[in-house]
Amino acid sequence: MEQPVTAGRATRSSGAEPEALEALVGTSLTARVTLDERGLLTGWNEGAERLLGYTAEQLTGRPAADLLAEPIPVRGGLPTLAGLPRWNGDVALRHRDGRTLTVGILAHHRPPGADGPAWLVLSALTGRQPPTGLDESLVSWSFAQSPCCAQAIYDTRLRLRRANADMERATALTEEEMRGLRVSEIVDDDAGRRAELGMAHVLRTGEPQYEEPYLRAPGESHEHAWSIFLSALRDHEGTIRGVCLSAHDMTEQFWARKRLQLIAEASRHIGSTLDVTRTAQELTDVTVPVLADFAGVDLLAALDDAPEPPARPVPADGPLLLRRAALRSVTPGAPESVVAAGAVDAYPPGSLPFESLRTGRPALQEVTDPAFTAWLARDPARAARVRAFGIHSVMAVPLAARGTTLGVAFFARHRTQDPFRHDDLVLAGELVARAAVSIDNARRYTRERATAVTLQRSLLPRRLPRQAAVEVASRYLPAGGHAGVGGDWFDVIPLSGARVALVVGDVVGHGLVASATMGRLRTAVRTLADIDLPCDELLTHLDDLVARLNTEEDSDTERRTRGSTRGSAATAAGTGIAETAGTGSAETARTGSAETAGTGSAGSAETAGDLGATCLYAVYDPVTRRCCFAGAGHPLPAVVSPEGTVDFVGLPTSPPLGVGGLPYEATEVVVPEGSLLALYTNGLIETPNRDLDTGVDRLREALTRPAASLDALCDTVLADLLPPRPADDVALLIARTRALDERQVATWSVPSDPSAVAQTRKDVVAQLERWGLSDTVFVTELVVSELVTNAIRHAQPPVQLRLIHDSTLICEVSDGGSTAPHLRRARTYDEGGRGLLLVAQLTERWGTRQSGTGKTIWAEQDLSPA
C-alpha cells in the first residue's frame, strides 16, 4: 500500500542521495532493460525478471530479438534504429515458461557519446499500481491544493461549483461561501463582469478565452497582474458541462515587462536635446507615475559657475548644496516638494541624498528607518510634507557619468501603496545612469557652446563705428539647435573719402574652429580694406588667404594621419571643399550664390580640409551715391528704394572663398539717398523646412514693411523669417544710405606748376571761411601745401584737390602716378623729408589708395569739440 507523504513548504530540490531515491520509487515496479547499438542486452533488472521469468545472467549479452514472440508491429515500415529518438507501443514477448505476453513498452534512444547503454527499454508491471479509487482522490486533492494558480469550476448557469485554496485566498471567501454564486456576484467590479461575459462566450462557442487584468483581488493587500484562462469542460461525448477559470499571478513577469518597457521608453525620450534642464525633466517625466509618485533631479550647485565639477563633490563636514533642476509629481504642481525648481537646498550629513552621493551608491529607505527619521527630525519643513502627503518610501540615486559626479535623483511614493523594493532601486539606477550620460553631454555641450559664443561675440564688432555714409543696424543670432555656434560675421569699416565698407560673411561649419576662422577672415578683411583695395581685388586676396589656410591645415592633417591612414584621409580632406564648391558654383547661375556653400554652414566643418567661406563686400560712396558690390558664393544683397521697391542686385556667378581658379567681379550701382542696403547670411532665407526661393520672397515682403527704425526693421525681418530656434547662424546688416550735398564738397584742378600751390592755398582758405571752419585754416593750409607740392614734383598730371566737409574735414590730392609716398625720418641737415611726417602728426589719420588712373593721398581732421 502506498505510504502518505507529510505536507510541507515547497523548497528547491536538494539533490537527495540516489539510495534514498531508489528506496522511495521502488525500482522493481518497472521492468528496465538496456541494449547496445547492435541490439544485445546489457542490463536486466528485478522488474524485468518478474515480467518474463529470466534472470540477468541468463540474458545478458544475448540479442533482444530472441525475446520477441511476434514481429514488432510498425506502421509505414520500420525505420532504422539509429534514426529513432524514442519508440513506444505494444510488443508480444515470450515468457520463460513459454507463454506469450503482450506488454506496452517505452524505448529511449540515447544520443551517441552519452554515458551508458544506447537504448533504455521500460515497461510498468501490471497489477502493482495503487487502487483506482486513489486516482480520483489525487485529482480532487490536486485541484483543491494547486499551488500555482487560483482555479474555480462553474456549471452551465455560471454558478460556482468548486474553488481551490488559492481562489479562496484571492477572494477572501471559502468554497462553501461562494458555491452557487456568479463571478460578478463574488467579485463586484468590472473584472468580474468581463470574466462572466467571457465565460458565456465559452459556453456558447467552446472557444477558450484569455485576459490579463491588473487589479487588487478582495483577499490581496495590493494590486496584482493576473493571467486568466477560461476553458470549456466537456464530458466523454464532447458536450460542454461547465467552465473552468484559471487565474495565474503574473505580477513578477508583469513588472519585468514594465521595467523593460520603461527602459526602452527612457532610451527614446531621455537625451532628446542638448539642454541640461530639459534632459533632467525628461528623466522625471519618464519615471512618474510608472516608477514613483514624485521624482526630482538635483544637480551640484558647484556646477553653476565652475567649468568642471569639483574633485570632492560631497563636503566632508558640511552641508551639500544641490540645485533643483527638474521635478514631477502625480499631484499637479508638485506640492509635496520642499524645493522649487531652480532653487538651492542644503542637505546635511546623514540625509539620504548626502549619503548616497558620499558612497556613490543608490539608497532605499522607508520613513520608519532610523536614518530617515533622524533626517526629518532636523528638517521640520520636510517632515511636515512627508506627514501631509503620506510619503512612506524614498530612493536616492547618484547622477554620475564618465567618473564625474553631477548630482542626485530623488524618488518618493505616497499614492502607490507598495513601498520601493530592491528591483525598483535597480531599475532607477539603470534609468539614472542613462540620464546622467545625457546630462553630462548637455553640460559639456553647453559649456563649449558658451565658449564658442563668447569667442564669436568677442570677434564681432561690439559697436558699429561712427561714419557719415550710412545709418546702420545689425543682428547676430547663433544657431539654436544641435549644430552649435557657426562662423557668420558682419562688419562696418570706415574708408577714406567718407566712404564705408559693409561686409557679411559665413564660414562653413560650426564650433570653435568656425569661430576662430571667422576671426581670422574678419581681421584680414579689415586689413585689406584699410589699404583701399577695390572690391574684386579684396575678395581675390581673401580667396588666396583661405586657400593657403587650407594648404597648411591639409599638411598638418597629412602629417597626423601618415602611416595608419596614408592617402585616404588626406585625399578626403584635400578634395572636400573643392567638391562642395564645384556643386555650389554651378547653382549660382540661378541664385547668384553658391547654394552648396550657402548651406554648408549647417553642417560640421571641424576637419581641417573643409575650411571655406562665403563673403559679400560692398563699398558705398556718399559723394557719388554709387555702391560697389562683390560676392564670393554669398546670397545676393537687397536694395530697398525710398519708394519701397525691393531689388536684389544681380552679381556675377562666383565660387566661395578658398576654391580658387575663377576671378571675382564687381558690380556698381547708383543708390538714391535714403535707400536701404540689406546684407545677410544664408541662415536667414534658407531653413530645413523652406526652400531658397520662398525665403527670398519672404525677405522681400519683410523689407517693405514700415518700421519706426532700422533696429525695429531688423527685428521684423528676423521674426518673419526665422523659427524660434534657428538651425543655422544668422547675420543681418541693414544700412540706410546718406548723400553729401554738393555744398559739402569742393574740387579744384591744379596745374602741374609749383607756382600754382600758392593760389590753391588761397582757394582752400576761402572755402574754409565759407564753411565756417576758420579754426582749421592753419593745419589745412599746411596739409594742402605739402600734398599738392609733392604731387606736382614727384607724380604725373592731372593733379586734383578735393575737400569734403562732414563730421570730419577730408583733404584729398589725386594724381596720375602710381608710386605711393612713405614716411621717412629726415636727418639733421636734410632740406626735405619732413612734410609727410608733419601731415601725419597734425591730422587724425592719413593714407593712400590706388585707382585705375593713378592714386589719391588723403588726410582727415576731426572737427568734433575737444
Short mmCIF file of N, CA and C in Angstrom, two decimals, residues 553-604:
data_model
loop_
_atom_site.label_atom_id
_atom_site.label_comp_id
_atom_site.label_asym_id
_atom_site.label_seq_id
_atom_site.Cartn_x
_atom_site.Cartn_y
_atom_site.Cartn_z
N GLU A 553 46.52 73.51 -43.29
CA GLU A 553 45.78 72.54 -42.48
C GLU A 553 45.86 71.15 -43.09
N ASP A 554 45.82 71.08 -44.43
CA ASP A 554 45.94 69.77 -45.08
C ASP A 554 47.30 69.14 -44.77
N SER A 555 48.34 69.96 -44.74
CA SER A 555 49.66 69.43 -44.44
C SER A 555 49.71 68.90 -43.02
N ASP A 556 49.09 69.64 -42.08
CA ASP A 556 49.06 69.16 -40.69
C ASP A 556 48.27 67.86 -40.59
N THR A 557 47.15 67.78 -41.30
CA THR A 557 46.34 66.57 -41.26
C THR A 557 47.09 65.39 -41.84
N GLU A 558 47.81 65.64 -42.93
CA GLU A 558 48.57 64.56 -43.57
C GLU A 558 49.67 64.06 -42.64
N ARG A 559 50.31 64.97 -41.94
CA ARG A 559 51.37 64.55 -41.02
C ARG A 559 50.78 63.74 -39.86
N ARG A 560 49.57 64.13 -39.39
CA ARG A 560 48.97 63.41 -38.26
C ARG A 560 48.50 62.01 -38.66
N THR A 561 48.06 61.87 -39.91
CA THR A 561 47.49 60.58 -40.32
C THR A 561 48.45 59.72 -41.10
N ARG A 562 49.67 60.21 -41.34
CA ARG A 562 50.62 59.44 -42.14
C ARG A 562 50.99 58.16 -41.40
N GLY A 563 50.98 57.06 -42.10
CA GLY A 563 51.36 55.79 -41.51
C GLY A 563 50.17 54.88 -41.35
N SER A 564 49.10 55.35 -40.68
CA SER A 564 47.95 54.48 -40.42
C SER A 564 46.89 54.62 -41.50
N THR A 565 46.64 55.84 -41.94
CA THR A 565 45.60 56.05 -42.95
C THR A 565 46.20 56.84 -44.11
N ARG A 566 47.37 56.42 -44.55
CA ARG A 566 48.06 57.15 -45.61
C ARG A 566 47.19 57.26 -46.86
N GLY A 567 47.05 58.44 -47.32
CA GLY A 567 46.36 58.67 -48.58
C GLY A 567 44.89 58.93 -48.44
N SER A 568 44.13 58.07 -47.72
CA SER A 568 42.67 58.18 -47.71
C SER A 568 42.19 59.44 -47.02
N ALA A 569 42.71 59.69 -45.81
CA ALA A 569 42.27 60.88 -45.08
C ALA A 569 42.73 62.15 -45.76
N ALA A 570 43.96 62.13 -46.27
CA ALA A 570 44.47 63.33 -46.92
C ALA A 570 43.69 63.64 -48.18
N THR A 571 43.31 62.59 -48.93
CA THR A 571 42.53 62.82 -50.14
C THR A 571 41.17 63.41 -49.81
N ALA A 572 40.51 62.82 -48.78
CA ALA A 572 39.19 63.33 -48.40
C ALA A 572 39.28 64.77 -47.95
N ALA A 573 40.33 65.10 -47.17
CA ALA A 573 40.46 66.47 -46.68
C ALA A 573 40.79 67.42 -47.81
N GLY A 574 41.63 66.98 -48.74
CA GLY A 574 42.04 67.87 -49.81
C GLY A 574 40.98 68.14 -50.83
N THR A 575 40.04 67.20 -51.01
CA THR A 575 39.03 67.35 -52.06
C THR A 575 37.69 67.78 -51.55
N GLY A 576 37.49 67.76 -50.21
CA GLY A 576 36.15 68.04 -49.68
C GLY A 576 35.63 69.40 -50.08
N ILE A 577 36.46 70.45 -49.93
CA ILE A 577 35.96 71.79 -50.22
C ILE A 577 35.80 72.02 -51.70
N ALA A 578 36.68 71.38 -52.50
CA ALA A 578 36.58 71.58 -53.94
C ALA A 578 35.29 71.00 -54.49
N GLU A 579 34.92 69.80 -54.00
CA GLU A 579 33.68 69.20 -54.48
C GLU A 579 32.48 70.04 -54.07
N THR A 580 32.50 70.51 -52.81
CA THR A 580 31.39 71.33 -52.34
C THR A 580 31.27 72.60 -53.16
N ALA A 581 32.42 73.24 -53.38
CA ALA A 581 32.37 74.49 -54.12
C ALA A 581 31.96 74.26 -55.56
N GLY A 582 32.42 73.18 -56.14
CA GLY A 582 32.05 72.92 -57.52
C GLY A 582 30.56 72.77 -57.70
N THR A 583 29.91 72.10 -56.75
CA THR A 583 28.47 71.94 -56.82
C THR A 583 27.77 73.27 -56.64
N GLY A 584 28.28 74.06 -55.67
CA GLY A 584 27.60 75.32 -55.36
C GLY A 584 27.72 76.31 -56.49
N SER A 585 28.90 76.43 -57.12
CA SER A 585 29.08 77.46 -58.12
C SER A 585 28.22 77.21 -59.35
N ALA A 586 27.87 75.97 -59.60
CA ALA A 586 27.00 75.70 -60.75
C ALA A 586 25.60 76.20 -60.51
N GLU A 587 25.18 76.26 -59.27
CA GLU A 587 23.81 76.68 -58.96
C GLU A 587 23.67 78.19 -58.93
N THR A 588 24.81 78.92 -58.90
CA THR A 588 24.72 80.37 -58.75
C THR A 588 24.18 81.04 -59.99
N ALA A 589 24.12 80.35 -61.10
CA ALA A 589 23.52 80.96 -62.28
C ALA A 589 22.08 81.35 -62.03
N ARG A 590 21.40 80.60 -61.11
CA ARG A 590 20.00 80.92 -60.81
C ARG A 590 19.89 81.88 -59.64
N THR A 591 20.70 81.67 -58.58
CA THR A 591 20.52 82.42 -57.34
C THR A 591 21.56 83.51 -57.12
N GLY A 592 22.65 83.46 -57.88
CA GLY A 592 23.69 84.45 -57.65
C GLY A 592 24.62 84.09 -56.52
N SER A 593 24.45 82.94 -55.93
CA SER A 593 25.34 82.49 -54.85
C SER A 593 25.49 81.00 -54.95
N ALA A 594 26.56 80.50 -54.40
CA ALA A 594 26.79 79.06 -54.42
C ALA A 594 25.90 78.41 -53.40
N GLU A 595 24.94 77.62 -53.88
CA GLU A 595 23.96 77.04 -52.96
C GLU A 595 24.62 76.11 -51.96
N THR A 596 25.55 75.29 -52.44
CA THR A 596 26.22 74.38 -51.52
C THR A 596 27.02 75.15 -50.50
N ALA A 597 27.69 76.20 -50.94
CA ALA A 597 28.44 76.99 -49.98
C ALA A 597 27.51 77.68 -49.02
N GLY A 598 26.35 78.11 -49.52
CA GLY A 598 25.41 78.78 -48.64
C GLY A 598 24.86 77.88 -47.59
N THR A 599 24.59 76.64 -47.95
CA THR A 599 24.00 75.71 -46.99
C THR A 599 25.05 74.95 -46.21
N GLY A 600 26.28 75.06 -46.61
CA GLY A 600 27.31 74.28 -45.95
C GLY A 600 27.49 74.61 -44.49
N SER A 601 27.14 75.82 -44.09
CA SER A 601 27.33 76.18 -42.69
C SER A 601 26.42 75.43 -41.78
N ALA A 602 25.41 74.78 -42.31
CA ALA A 602 24.55 73.98 -41.45
C ALA A 602 25.20 72.68 -41.05
N GLY A 603 26.25 72.30 -41.73
CA GLY A 603 26.93 71.06 -41.38
C GLY A 603 28.09 71.32 -40.45
N SER A 604 28.95 70.37 -40.36
CA SER A 604 30.10 70.49 -39.46
C SER A 604 31.35 70.58 -40.27
#
